[in-house]
XYZ file of C-alpha atoms in Angstrom:
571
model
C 166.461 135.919 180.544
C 168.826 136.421 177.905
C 173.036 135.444 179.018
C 175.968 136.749 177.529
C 176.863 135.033 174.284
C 179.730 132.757 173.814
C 180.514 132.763 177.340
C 181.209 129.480 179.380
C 178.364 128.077 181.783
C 180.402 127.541 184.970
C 182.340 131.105 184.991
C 179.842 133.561 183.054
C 181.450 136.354 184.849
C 184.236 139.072 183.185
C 187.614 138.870 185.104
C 187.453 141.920 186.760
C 186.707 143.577 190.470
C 182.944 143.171 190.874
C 181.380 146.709 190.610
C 179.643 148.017 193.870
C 176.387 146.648 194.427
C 176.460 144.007 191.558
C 176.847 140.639 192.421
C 180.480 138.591 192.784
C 181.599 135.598 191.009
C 179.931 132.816 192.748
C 177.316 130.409 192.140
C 174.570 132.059 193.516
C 175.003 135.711 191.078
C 175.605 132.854 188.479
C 172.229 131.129 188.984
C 170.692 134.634 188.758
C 171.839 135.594 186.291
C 170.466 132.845 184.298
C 166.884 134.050 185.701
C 166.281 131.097 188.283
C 166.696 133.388 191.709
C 165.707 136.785 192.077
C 168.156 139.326 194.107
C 168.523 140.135 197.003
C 167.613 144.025 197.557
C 169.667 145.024 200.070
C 172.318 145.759 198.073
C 174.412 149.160 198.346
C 172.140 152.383 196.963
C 172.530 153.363 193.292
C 176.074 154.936 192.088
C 175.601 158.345 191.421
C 174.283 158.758 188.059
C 171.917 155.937 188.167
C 168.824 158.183 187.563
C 170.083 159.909 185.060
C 170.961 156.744 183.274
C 167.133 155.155 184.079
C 165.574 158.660 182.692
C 167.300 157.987 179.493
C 166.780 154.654 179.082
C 163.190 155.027 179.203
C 162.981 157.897 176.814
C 164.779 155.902 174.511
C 162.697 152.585 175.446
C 159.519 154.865 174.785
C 161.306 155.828 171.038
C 162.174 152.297 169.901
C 158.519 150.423 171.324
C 155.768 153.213 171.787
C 156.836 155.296 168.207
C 157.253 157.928 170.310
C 159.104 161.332 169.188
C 162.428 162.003 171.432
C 161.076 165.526 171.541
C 158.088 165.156 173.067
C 159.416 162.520 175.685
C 161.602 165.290 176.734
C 159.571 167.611 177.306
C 157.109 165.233 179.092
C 160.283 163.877 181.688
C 159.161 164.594 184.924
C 160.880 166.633 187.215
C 164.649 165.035 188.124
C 166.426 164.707 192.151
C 168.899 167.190 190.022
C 168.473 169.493 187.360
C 172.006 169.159 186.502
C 171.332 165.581 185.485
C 169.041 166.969 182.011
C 172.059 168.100 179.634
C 173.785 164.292 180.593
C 170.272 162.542 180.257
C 169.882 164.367 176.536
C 172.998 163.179 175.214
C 173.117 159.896 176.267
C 169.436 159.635 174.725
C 170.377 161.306 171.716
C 173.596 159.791 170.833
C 172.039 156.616 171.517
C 169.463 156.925 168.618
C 172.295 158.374 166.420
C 174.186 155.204 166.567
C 171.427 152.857 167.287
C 172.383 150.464 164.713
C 175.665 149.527 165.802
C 174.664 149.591 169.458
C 172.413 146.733 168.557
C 174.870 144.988 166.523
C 177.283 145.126 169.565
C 174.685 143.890 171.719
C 173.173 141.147 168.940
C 176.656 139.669 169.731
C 176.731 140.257 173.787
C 173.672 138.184 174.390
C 172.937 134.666 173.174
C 168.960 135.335 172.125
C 167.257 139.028 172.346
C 165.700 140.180 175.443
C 162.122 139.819 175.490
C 160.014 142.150 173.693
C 158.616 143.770 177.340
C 162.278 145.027 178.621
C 162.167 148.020 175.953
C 163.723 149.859 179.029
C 166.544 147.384 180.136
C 167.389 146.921 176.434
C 167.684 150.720 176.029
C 169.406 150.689 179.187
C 172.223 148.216 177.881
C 172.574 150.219 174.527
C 173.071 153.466 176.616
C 175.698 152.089 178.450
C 177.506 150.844 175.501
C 177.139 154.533 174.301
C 179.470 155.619 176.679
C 182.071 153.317 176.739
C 181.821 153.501 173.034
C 181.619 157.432 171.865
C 181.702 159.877 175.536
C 184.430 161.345 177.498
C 182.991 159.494 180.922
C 185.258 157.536 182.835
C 184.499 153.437 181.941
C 184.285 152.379 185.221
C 181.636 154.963 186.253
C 179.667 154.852 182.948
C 179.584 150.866 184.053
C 178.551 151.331 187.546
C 175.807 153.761 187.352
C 174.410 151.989 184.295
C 174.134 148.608 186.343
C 173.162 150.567 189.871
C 169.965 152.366 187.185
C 168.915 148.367 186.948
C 167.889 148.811 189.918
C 166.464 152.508 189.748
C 164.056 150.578 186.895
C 162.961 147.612 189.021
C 165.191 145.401 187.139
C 167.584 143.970 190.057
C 167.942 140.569 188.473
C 169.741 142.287 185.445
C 172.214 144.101 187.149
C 174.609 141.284 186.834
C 174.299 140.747 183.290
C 174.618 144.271 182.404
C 177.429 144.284 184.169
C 179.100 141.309 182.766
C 178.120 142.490 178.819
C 179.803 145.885 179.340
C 182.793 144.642 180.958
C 183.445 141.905 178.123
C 182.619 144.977 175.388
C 185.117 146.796 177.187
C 187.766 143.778 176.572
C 186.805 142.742 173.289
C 186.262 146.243 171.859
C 187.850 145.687 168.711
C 186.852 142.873 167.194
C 183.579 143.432 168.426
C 182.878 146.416 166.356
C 185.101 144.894 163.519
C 182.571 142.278 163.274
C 179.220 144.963 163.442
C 180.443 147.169 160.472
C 180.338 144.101 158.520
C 176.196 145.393 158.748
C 175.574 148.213 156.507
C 173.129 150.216 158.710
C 175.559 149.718 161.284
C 178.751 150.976 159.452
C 176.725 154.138 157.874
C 174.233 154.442 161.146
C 171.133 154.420 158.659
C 167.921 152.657 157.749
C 168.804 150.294 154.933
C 165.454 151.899 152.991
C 166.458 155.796 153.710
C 170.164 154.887 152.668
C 168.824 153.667 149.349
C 166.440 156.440 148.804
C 169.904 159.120 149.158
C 172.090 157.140 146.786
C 169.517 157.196 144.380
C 168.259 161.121 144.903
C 171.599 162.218 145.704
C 174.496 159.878 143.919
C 177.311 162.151 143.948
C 176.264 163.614 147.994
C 174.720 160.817 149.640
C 177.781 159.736 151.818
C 178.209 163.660 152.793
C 174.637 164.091 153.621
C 175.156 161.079 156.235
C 178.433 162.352 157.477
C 176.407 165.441 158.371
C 173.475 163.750 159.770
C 175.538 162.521 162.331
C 177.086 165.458 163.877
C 175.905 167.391 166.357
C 173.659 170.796 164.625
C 175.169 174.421 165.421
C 172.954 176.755 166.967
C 171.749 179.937 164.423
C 170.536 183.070 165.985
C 168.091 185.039 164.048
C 168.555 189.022 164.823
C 164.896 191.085 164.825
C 165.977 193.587 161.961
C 163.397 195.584 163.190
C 165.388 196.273 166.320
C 169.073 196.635 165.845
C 171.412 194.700 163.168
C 173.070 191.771 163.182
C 176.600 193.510 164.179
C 174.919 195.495 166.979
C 173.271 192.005 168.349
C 177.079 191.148 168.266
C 178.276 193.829 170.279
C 175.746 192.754 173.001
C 177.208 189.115 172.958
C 180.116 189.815 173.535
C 179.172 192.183 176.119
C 177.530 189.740 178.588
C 180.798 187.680 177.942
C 179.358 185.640 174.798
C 181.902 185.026 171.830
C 179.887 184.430 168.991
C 180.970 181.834 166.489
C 183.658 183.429 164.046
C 185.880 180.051 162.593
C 184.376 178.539 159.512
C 184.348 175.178 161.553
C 181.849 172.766 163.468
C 180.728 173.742 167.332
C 182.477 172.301 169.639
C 180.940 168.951 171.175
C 179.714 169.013 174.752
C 182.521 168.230 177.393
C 181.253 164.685 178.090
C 181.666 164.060 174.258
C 184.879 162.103 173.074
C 186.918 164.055 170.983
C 187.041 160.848 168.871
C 184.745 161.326 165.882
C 181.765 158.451 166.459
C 181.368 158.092 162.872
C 181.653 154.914 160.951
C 184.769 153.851 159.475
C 183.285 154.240 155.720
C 181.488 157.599 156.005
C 184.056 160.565 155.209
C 185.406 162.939 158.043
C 183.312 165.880 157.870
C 185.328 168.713 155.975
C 185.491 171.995 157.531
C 182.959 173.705 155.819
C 183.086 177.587 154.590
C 179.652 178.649 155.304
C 180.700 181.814 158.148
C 179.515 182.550 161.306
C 177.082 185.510 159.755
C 176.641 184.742 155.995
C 175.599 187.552 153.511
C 172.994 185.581 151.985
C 171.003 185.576 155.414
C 171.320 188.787 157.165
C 170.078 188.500 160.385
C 171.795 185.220 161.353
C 174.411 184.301 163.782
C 175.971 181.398 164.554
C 177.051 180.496 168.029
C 179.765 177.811 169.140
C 179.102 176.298 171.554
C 175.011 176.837 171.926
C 173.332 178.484 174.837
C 169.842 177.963 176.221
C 167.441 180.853 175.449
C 167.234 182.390 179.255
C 171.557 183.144 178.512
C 170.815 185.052 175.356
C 170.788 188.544 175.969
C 167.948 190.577 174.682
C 165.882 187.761 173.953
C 162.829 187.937 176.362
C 162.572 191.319 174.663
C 162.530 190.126 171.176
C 165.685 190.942 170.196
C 166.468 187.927 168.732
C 165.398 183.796 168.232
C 166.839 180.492 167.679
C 166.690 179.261 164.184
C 168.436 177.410 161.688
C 170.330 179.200 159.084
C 168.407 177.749 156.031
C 164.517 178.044 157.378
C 165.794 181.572 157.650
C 165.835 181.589 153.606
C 162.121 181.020 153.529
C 160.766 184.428 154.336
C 162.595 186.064 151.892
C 162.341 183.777 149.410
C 158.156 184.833 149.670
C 158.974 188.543 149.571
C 155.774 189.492 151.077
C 155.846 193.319 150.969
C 153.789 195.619 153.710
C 150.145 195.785 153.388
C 149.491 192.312 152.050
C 147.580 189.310 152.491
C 149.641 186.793 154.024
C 148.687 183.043 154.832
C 151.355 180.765 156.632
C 149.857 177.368 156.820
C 151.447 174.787 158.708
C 152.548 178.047 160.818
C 153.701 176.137 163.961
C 156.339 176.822 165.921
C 156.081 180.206 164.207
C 159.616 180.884 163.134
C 158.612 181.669 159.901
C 155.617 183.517 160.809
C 157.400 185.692 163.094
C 160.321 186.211 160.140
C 157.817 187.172 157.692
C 156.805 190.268 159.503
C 160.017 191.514 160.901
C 160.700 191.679 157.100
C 157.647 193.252 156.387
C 158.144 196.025 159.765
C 154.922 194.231 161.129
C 153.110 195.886 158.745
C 151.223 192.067 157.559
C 147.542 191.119 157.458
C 149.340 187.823 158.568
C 146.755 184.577 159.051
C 148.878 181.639 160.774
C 147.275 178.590 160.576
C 147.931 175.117 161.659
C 146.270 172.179 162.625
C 147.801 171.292 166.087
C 146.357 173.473 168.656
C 148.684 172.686 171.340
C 151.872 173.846 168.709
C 150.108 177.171 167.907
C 150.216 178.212 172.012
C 154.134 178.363 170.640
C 152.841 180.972 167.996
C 151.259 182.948 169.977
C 154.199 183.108 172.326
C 156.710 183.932 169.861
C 154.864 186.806 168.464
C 153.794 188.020 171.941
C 157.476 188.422 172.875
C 158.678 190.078 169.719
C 155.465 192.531 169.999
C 154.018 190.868 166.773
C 150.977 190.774 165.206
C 148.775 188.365 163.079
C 145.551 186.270 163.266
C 145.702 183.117 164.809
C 143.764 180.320 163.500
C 143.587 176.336 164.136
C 142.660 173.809 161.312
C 143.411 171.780 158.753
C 145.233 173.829 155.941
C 143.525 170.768 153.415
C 140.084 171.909 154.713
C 137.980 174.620 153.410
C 138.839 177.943 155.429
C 135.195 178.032 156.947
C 136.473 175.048 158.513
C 139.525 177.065 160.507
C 138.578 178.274 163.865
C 140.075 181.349 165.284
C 141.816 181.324 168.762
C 140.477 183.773 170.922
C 142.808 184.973 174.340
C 146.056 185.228 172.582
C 146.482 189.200 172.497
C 148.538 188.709 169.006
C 145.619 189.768 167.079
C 144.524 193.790 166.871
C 141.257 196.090 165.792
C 143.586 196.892 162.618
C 142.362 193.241 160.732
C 139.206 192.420 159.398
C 137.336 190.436 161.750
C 139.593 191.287 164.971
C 137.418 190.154 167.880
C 135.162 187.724 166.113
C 136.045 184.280 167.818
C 134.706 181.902 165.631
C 134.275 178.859 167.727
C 135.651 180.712 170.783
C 137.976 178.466 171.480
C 141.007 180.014 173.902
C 145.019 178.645 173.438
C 144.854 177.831 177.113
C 141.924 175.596 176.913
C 141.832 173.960 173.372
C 142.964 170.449 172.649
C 142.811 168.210 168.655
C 140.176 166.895 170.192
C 138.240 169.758 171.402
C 139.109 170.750 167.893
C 137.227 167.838 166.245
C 134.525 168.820 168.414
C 134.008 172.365 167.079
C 134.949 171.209 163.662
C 131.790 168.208 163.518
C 129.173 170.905 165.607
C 130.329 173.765 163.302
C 129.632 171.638 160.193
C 126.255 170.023 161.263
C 124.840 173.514 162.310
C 125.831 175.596 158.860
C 125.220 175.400 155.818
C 128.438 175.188 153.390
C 127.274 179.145 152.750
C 126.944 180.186 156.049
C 130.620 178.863 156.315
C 132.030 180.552 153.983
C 130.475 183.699 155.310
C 131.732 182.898 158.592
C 135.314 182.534 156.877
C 134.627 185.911 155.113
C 133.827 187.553 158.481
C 136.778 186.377 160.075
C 139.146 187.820 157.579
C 139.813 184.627 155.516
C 137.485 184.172 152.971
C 138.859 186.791 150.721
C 142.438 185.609 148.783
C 145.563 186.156 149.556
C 148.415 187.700 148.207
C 151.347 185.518 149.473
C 150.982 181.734 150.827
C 153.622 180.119 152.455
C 153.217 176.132 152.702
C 155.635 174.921 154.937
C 154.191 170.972 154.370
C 154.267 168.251 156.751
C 156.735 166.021 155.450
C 159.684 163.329 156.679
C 161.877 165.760 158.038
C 165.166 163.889 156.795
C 166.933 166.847 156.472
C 166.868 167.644 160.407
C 167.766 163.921 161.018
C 171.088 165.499 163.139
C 168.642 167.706 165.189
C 166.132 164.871 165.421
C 167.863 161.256 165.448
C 164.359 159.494 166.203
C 163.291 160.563 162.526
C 165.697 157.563 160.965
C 163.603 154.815 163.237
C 160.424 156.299 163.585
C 160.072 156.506 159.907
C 159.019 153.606 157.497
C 159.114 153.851 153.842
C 155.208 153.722 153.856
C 155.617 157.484 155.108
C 156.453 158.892 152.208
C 153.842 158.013 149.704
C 151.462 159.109 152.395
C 153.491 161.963 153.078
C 153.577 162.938 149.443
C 149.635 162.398 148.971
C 148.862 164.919 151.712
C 151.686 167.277 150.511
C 149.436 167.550 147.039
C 146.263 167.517 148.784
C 147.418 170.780 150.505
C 148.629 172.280 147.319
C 145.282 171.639 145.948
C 143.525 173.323 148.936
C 145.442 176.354 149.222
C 145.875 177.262 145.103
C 141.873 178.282 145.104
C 142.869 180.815 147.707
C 145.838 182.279 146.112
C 144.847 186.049 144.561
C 146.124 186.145 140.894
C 149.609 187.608 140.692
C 150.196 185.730 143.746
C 153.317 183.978 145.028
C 153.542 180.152 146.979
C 155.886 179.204 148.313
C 156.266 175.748 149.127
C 158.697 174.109 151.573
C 159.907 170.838 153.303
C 163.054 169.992 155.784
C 162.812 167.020 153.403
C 165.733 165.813 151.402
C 163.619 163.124 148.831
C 162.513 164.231 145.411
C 159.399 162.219 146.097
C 157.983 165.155 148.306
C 159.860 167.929 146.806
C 160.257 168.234 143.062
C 158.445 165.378 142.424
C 155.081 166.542 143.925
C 155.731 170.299 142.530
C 155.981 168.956 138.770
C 152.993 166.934 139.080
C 151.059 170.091 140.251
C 152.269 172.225 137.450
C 151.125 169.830 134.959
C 147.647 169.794 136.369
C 147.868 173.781 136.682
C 148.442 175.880 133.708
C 147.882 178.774 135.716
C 150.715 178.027 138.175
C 154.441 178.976 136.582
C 157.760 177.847 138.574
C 159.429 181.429 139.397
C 162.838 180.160 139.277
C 165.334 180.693 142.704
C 168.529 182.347 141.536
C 171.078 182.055 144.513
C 174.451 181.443 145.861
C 173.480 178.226 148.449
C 171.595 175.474 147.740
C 172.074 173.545 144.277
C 168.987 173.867 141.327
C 166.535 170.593 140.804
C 164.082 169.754 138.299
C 161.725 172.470 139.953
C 162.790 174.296 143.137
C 165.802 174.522 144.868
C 167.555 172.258 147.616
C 169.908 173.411 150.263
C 171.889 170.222 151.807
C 172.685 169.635 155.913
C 176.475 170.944 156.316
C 178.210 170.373 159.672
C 178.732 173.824 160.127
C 175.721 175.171 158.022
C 172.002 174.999 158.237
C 169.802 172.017 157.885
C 168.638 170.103 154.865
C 165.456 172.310 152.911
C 163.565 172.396 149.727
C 162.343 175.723 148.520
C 160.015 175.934 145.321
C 158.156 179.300 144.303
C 154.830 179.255 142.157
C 153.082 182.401 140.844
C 149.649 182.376 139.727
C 149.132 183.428 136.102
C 146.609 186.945 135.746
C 143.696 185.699 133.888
């Protein structure tokens, strides 16, 4: 196993007190910790902490090896000795990713040679304890001993030693340490070398900004259901059940076992203080809140008085001005934020189709609109794919008698029970049953094979403008993505013009800050379309491109989007 680098042979230990549990400087933790002699396990039981710190280290071990999304680790942890532990085991896995680069550089220099390509989880482990001496509030010496007692809580007793030497020698060596890793320009700006060149070059005069925001931690926005009380009202009730909304013009306040210290490298600017209020005109129902709260605190909200989203996806439903009594298609509808927005606006009063092609994501549709006493048609597939292709699903009571089609359940498939691959399934037996004009009439039947009026196309895309929300994006992304990114992002504007109505409106969307899936991909479709014209956004946020308009990440704003609004010509 890997030792600590630049440390002598006969005393590879720190001069310190040993930590609990780990071994002591003598010959036998020595020979250990070179790999030769496995310990002994009857060592003292874990510091508290430990599991916390495990927990975390594999989520972040099952980021960096499997390609996994932080998200969905989360919300796949099984259940934790304490509850308590979650909030600690999210930041540490979180902050982690955000300053993965210099983490690694810090540890590049701790150990002579890398570990081996099968302790994903100790590595993690050693970068998450360098987190916390390097950028939390928690006391040094019991960051160090619960991050060399979770060795053990990960079966990795022979390491406890050197984790505990390389964190103790970080701790003495601090400065030149981390003089040495911003020498490494990920490390210094906490970026992928590739994404960092793709800002400066879309974004010359913003690029160091955009990273300075990237990097802080994303206020919480509060959408208020219009349809039930206003914005000020919803205010009222916060403050009621003890709540101060946000009212400074400044960024939320970190979590308690956060350093007050900003983390951010040395080069990237402080983040200003940014003048984007707590309830901005230009999106009426939102509220900002500092600090966050989970949804069960908000008042009102298992009633559907109000949900959690960002300031700028809030822009998209008005930007589509569907008006009551149309045709409405939200592709890529998942989690239904926008879906939901679009007919609170509207007073419900949508023939709403919400499509998207992960089945599991649209059981969060169906939710959303049950508890805001919503209603719209449901359907799973492939927004690229001919709408005979979409199946509807059935057992979601967020469809009513009042649509065309209500009742008809296409493949039958239920929210509880369907799966992608049950999906596929329906998808290959639906096509080698029909004809192409049987499909179609099936579409017709089930309300979608007549056009629509309004189409929102919120596209897959690289999501770099929620990298502060999402750290993982900066390492699970390769520059590969984005052509394929892009190509699918035109297929689906391809697929979805045929079924815009003339006079219609698109709307097309990312969370993506590169012109190479937003302006980039809508020029190329106008030129191939001379019966799609730009309608220009006229607005006080966001700054004007080539075609469409971009609203950057602000620490105290909403997240990075690109907004661009077609209309199809009348013949």
């Amino acid at each position: 196993m890997p030792a600590l680098a630049n440390r002598p042979p006969a005393n590879p230990w720190p001069d310190h007190p040993p930590v609990r549990g780990t071994p002591t400087r003598n010959k036998t933790a020595a020979t250990h910790a070179a790999g030769t002699k496995p310990r002994n396990k009857t060592d003292a039981a874990p510091a508290a902490g430990a599991q916390a710190r495990a927990a975390a280290a594999r989520l972040v071990g099952a980021v960096l090896r499997e390609g996994r999304s932080l998200t969905e680790a989360l919300e796949q942890l099984p259940g934790l000795e304490q509850e308590r532990d979650r909030p600690l085991i999210q930041e540490l896995s979180y902050g982690t990713l955000r300053l993965l680069p210099r983490l690694r550089a810090l540890a590049r220099q701790l150990l002579n040679k890398p570990l081996h390509p099968e302790e994903a989880a100790l590595e993690a482990l050693i970068l998450i304890g360098l987190y916390q001496l390097l950028a939390t509030r928690i006391p040094p010496h019991a960051a160090v001993a619960s991050t060399v007692a979770a060795t053990r809580v990960l079966g990795k007793d022979w390491a406890a030693g050197l984790v505990n030497a390389l964190l103790r020698r970080f701790q003495r060596e601090r400065t030149g340490l981390l003089a040495v890793a911003e020498r490494d320009e990920e490390a210094r700006w906490l970026f992928p070398r590739w994404l960092l060149e793709r800002l400066r070059q879309d974004w010359p005069e913003d690029w160091e900004e955009i990273v300075a925001a990237s990097h802080v931690q994303a206020p919480q926005w509060l959408r208020v259901n219009r349809q039930v009380l206003d914005r000020d009202e919803y205010r009222v009730h916060l403050v009621a059940a003890g709540i101060v909304p946000g009212l400074a013009d400044s960024p939320q306040v970190p979590p308690d076992f956060r350093q007050g210290v900003d983390p951010l490298p040395s080069r990237v600017p402080a983040p200003p203080v940014n003048a984007i209020p707590a309830a901005p005109s230009y999106a009426p129902a939102a509220l900002r809140l500092d600090p966050p709260l989970p949804m069960a605190r908000l008042p009102g909200f298992a009633a559907g008085q109000v949900s959690i989203q960002d300031l700028n996806a809030q822009l998209a439903a008005p930007l589509l001005g569907a008006r009551p009594g149309e045709r409405v298609l939200d592709a890529c509808a998942a989690p239904g934020g926008k879906t939901a927005h679009l007919l609170e606006l509207a007073d419900g009063q949508l023939d709403l189709t919400a499509l998207d092609l992960d089945p599991e994501r649209l059981r969060q549709v169906t939710a959303t609109l049950q508890r805001l006493g919503l209603r719209a048609r449901v359907l799973a597939g492939d927004a690229a794919a001919p709408p005979g292709d979409w199946i509807e699903v059935a057992g979601a009571d967020c469809a009513g008698a009042d649509f065309p089609g209500a009742g008809v359940k296409g493949a039958g498939v239920a929210v509880a029970g369907v799966s992608a691959a049950g999906l596929t399934d329906a998808r290959a037996s639906k096509a080698g049953s029909s004809t192409a004009s049987e499909r179609i009439s099936d579409a017709a039947a089930r309300g979608v094979g007549t056009l629509f009026d309004r189409i929102l196309l919120d596209a897959p895309c690289s999501a770099t403008g929620v990298i502060r929300r999402h750290p993982d994006i900066k390492w699970l992304r390769r520059p590969t993505d984005i052509e394929a990114l892009a190509a699918r992002q035109a297929r689906l504007l391809e697929a979805l013009w045929p079924l815009l109505a003339p006079g219609g409106t698109l709307l097309y969307v990312t969370c993506s800050l590169l012109a190479a899936e937003n302006e980039q991909p809508i020029r190329a479709f106008l030129s191939r379309h001379r019966d799609a014209v730009e309608v220009p956004i006229v607005a006080d946020w966001g700054r004007p491109c080539a075609s469409g308009r971009q609203v950057l990440p602000s620490v105290a704003g909403g997240d990075g989007f690109y907004f661009a609004r077609l209309r199809k010509e009348v013949p």
